[in-house]
Amino acid sequence: MTNKAKQDEELYQEMCRVVGKVVLEMRDLGQEPKHVVIAGLLRTSLANKNIKRSELTTQAMERVVKALAPTQ
């Protein structure tokens, strides 16, 4: 596996982890996990610069937002 392919796979796995975590948290709060709502929650979280996260997680969150709500 090339280095680029490995990085892409790591990013994809992190994107899945991020979305899964949001969906489960929304379920626990009794909210329906619609794609626009998930994108909004991630966008809000990204705007909070006080939260420390890895570059991979930040990149994954940004990619998920673009994938779920590309025109917003």
Short mmCIF file of C-alpha atoms in Angstrom, two decimals:
data_model
loop_
_atom_site.label_atom_id
_atom_site.label_comp_id
_atom_site.label_asym_id
_atom_site.label_seq_id
_atom_site.Cartn_x
_atom_site.Cartn_y
_atom_site.Cartn_z
CA MET A 1 0.00 0.00 0.00
CA THR A 2 1.40 3.38 -0.96
CA ASN A 3 1.82 6.15 1.56
CA LYS A 4 -0.98 8.16 -0.12
CA ALA A 5 -3.32 5.16 -0.02
CA LYS A 6 -2.50 4.64 3.66
CA GLN A 7 -3.21 8.30 4.44
CA ASP A 8 -6.48 8.14 2.51
CA GLU A 9 -7.53 5.02 4.43
CA GLU A 10 -6.65 6.63 7.78
CA LEU A 11 -8.67 9.72 6.83
CA TYR A 12 -11.63 7.61 5.75
CA GLN A 13 -11.57 5.64 9.00
CA GLU A 14 -11.44 8.86 11.01
CA MET A 15 -14.35 10.29 9.00
CA CYS A 16 -16.39 7.18 9.83
CA ARG A 17 -15.46 7.46 13.52
CA VAL A 18 -16.45 11.14 13.64
CA VAL A 19 -19.82 10.58 11.94
CA GLY A 20 -20.55 7.52 14.07
CA LYS A 21 -19.84 9.42 17.26
CA VAL A 22 -22.12 12.30 16.24
CA VAL A 23 -24.95 9.96 15.20
CA LEU A 24 -24.77 8.04 18.48
CA GLU A 25 -24.70 11.21 20.55
CA MET A 26 -27.68 12.60 18.65
CA ARG A 27 -29.58 9.35 19.20
CA ASP A 28 -28.83 9.54 22.93
CA LEU A 29 -30.30 13.06 22.95
CA GLY A 30 -33.41 11.90 21.11
CA GLN A 31 -32.60 13.80 17.91
CA GLU A 32 -32.92 12.46 14.40
CA PRO A 33 -29.47 12.35 12.79
CA LYS A 34 -30.17 14.14 9.51
CA HIS A 35 -27.18 14.86 7.31
CA VAL A 36 -27.64 18.65 7.43
CA VAL A 37 -27.82 18.58 11.24
CA ILE A 38 -24.69 16.43 11.47
CA ALA A 39 -22.85 18.84 9.18
CA GLY A 40 -24.02 21.79 11.28
CA LEU A 41 -22.86 20.18 14.52
CA LEU A 42 -19.45 19.44 13.05
CA ARG A 43 -19.19 22.96 11.61
CA THR A 44 -19.99 24.41 15.04
CA SER A 45 -17.45 22.15 16.70
CA LEU A 46 -14.77 23.13 14.18
CA ALA A 47 -15.46 26.80 14.92
CA ASN A 48 -14.60 26.24 18.59
CA LYS A 49 -10.84 26.77 18.60
CA ASN A 50 -10.58 25.88 22.31
CA ILE A 51 -11.02 22.18 21.53
CA LYS A 52 -7.76 20.39 20.87
CA ARG A 53 -7.97 17.74 18.16
CA SER A 54 -5.52 16.04 15.87
CA GLU A 55 -4.93 17.30 12.35
CA LEU A 56 -6.42 14.03 11.07
CA THR A 57 -9.62 14.58 13.05
CA THR A 58 -9.89 18.19 11.90
CA GLN A 59 -9.39 17.17 8.29
CA ALA A 60 -11.93 14.35 8.65
CA MET A 61 -14.51 16.70 10.17
CA GLU A 62 -14.01 19.22 7.37
CA ARG A 63 -14.38 16.50 4.71
CA VAL A 64 -17.56 15.18 6.34
CA VAL A 65 -19.08 18.68 6.38
CA LYS A 66 -18.27 19.10 2.68
CA ALA A 67 -19.69 15.67 1.86
CA LEU A 68 -22.93 16.12 3.81
CA ALA A 69 -23.67 19.77 3.06
CA PRO A 70 -21.51 20.85 0.10
CA THR A 71 -23.49 23.97 -0.76
CA GLN A 72 -23.84 25.38 2.73
#
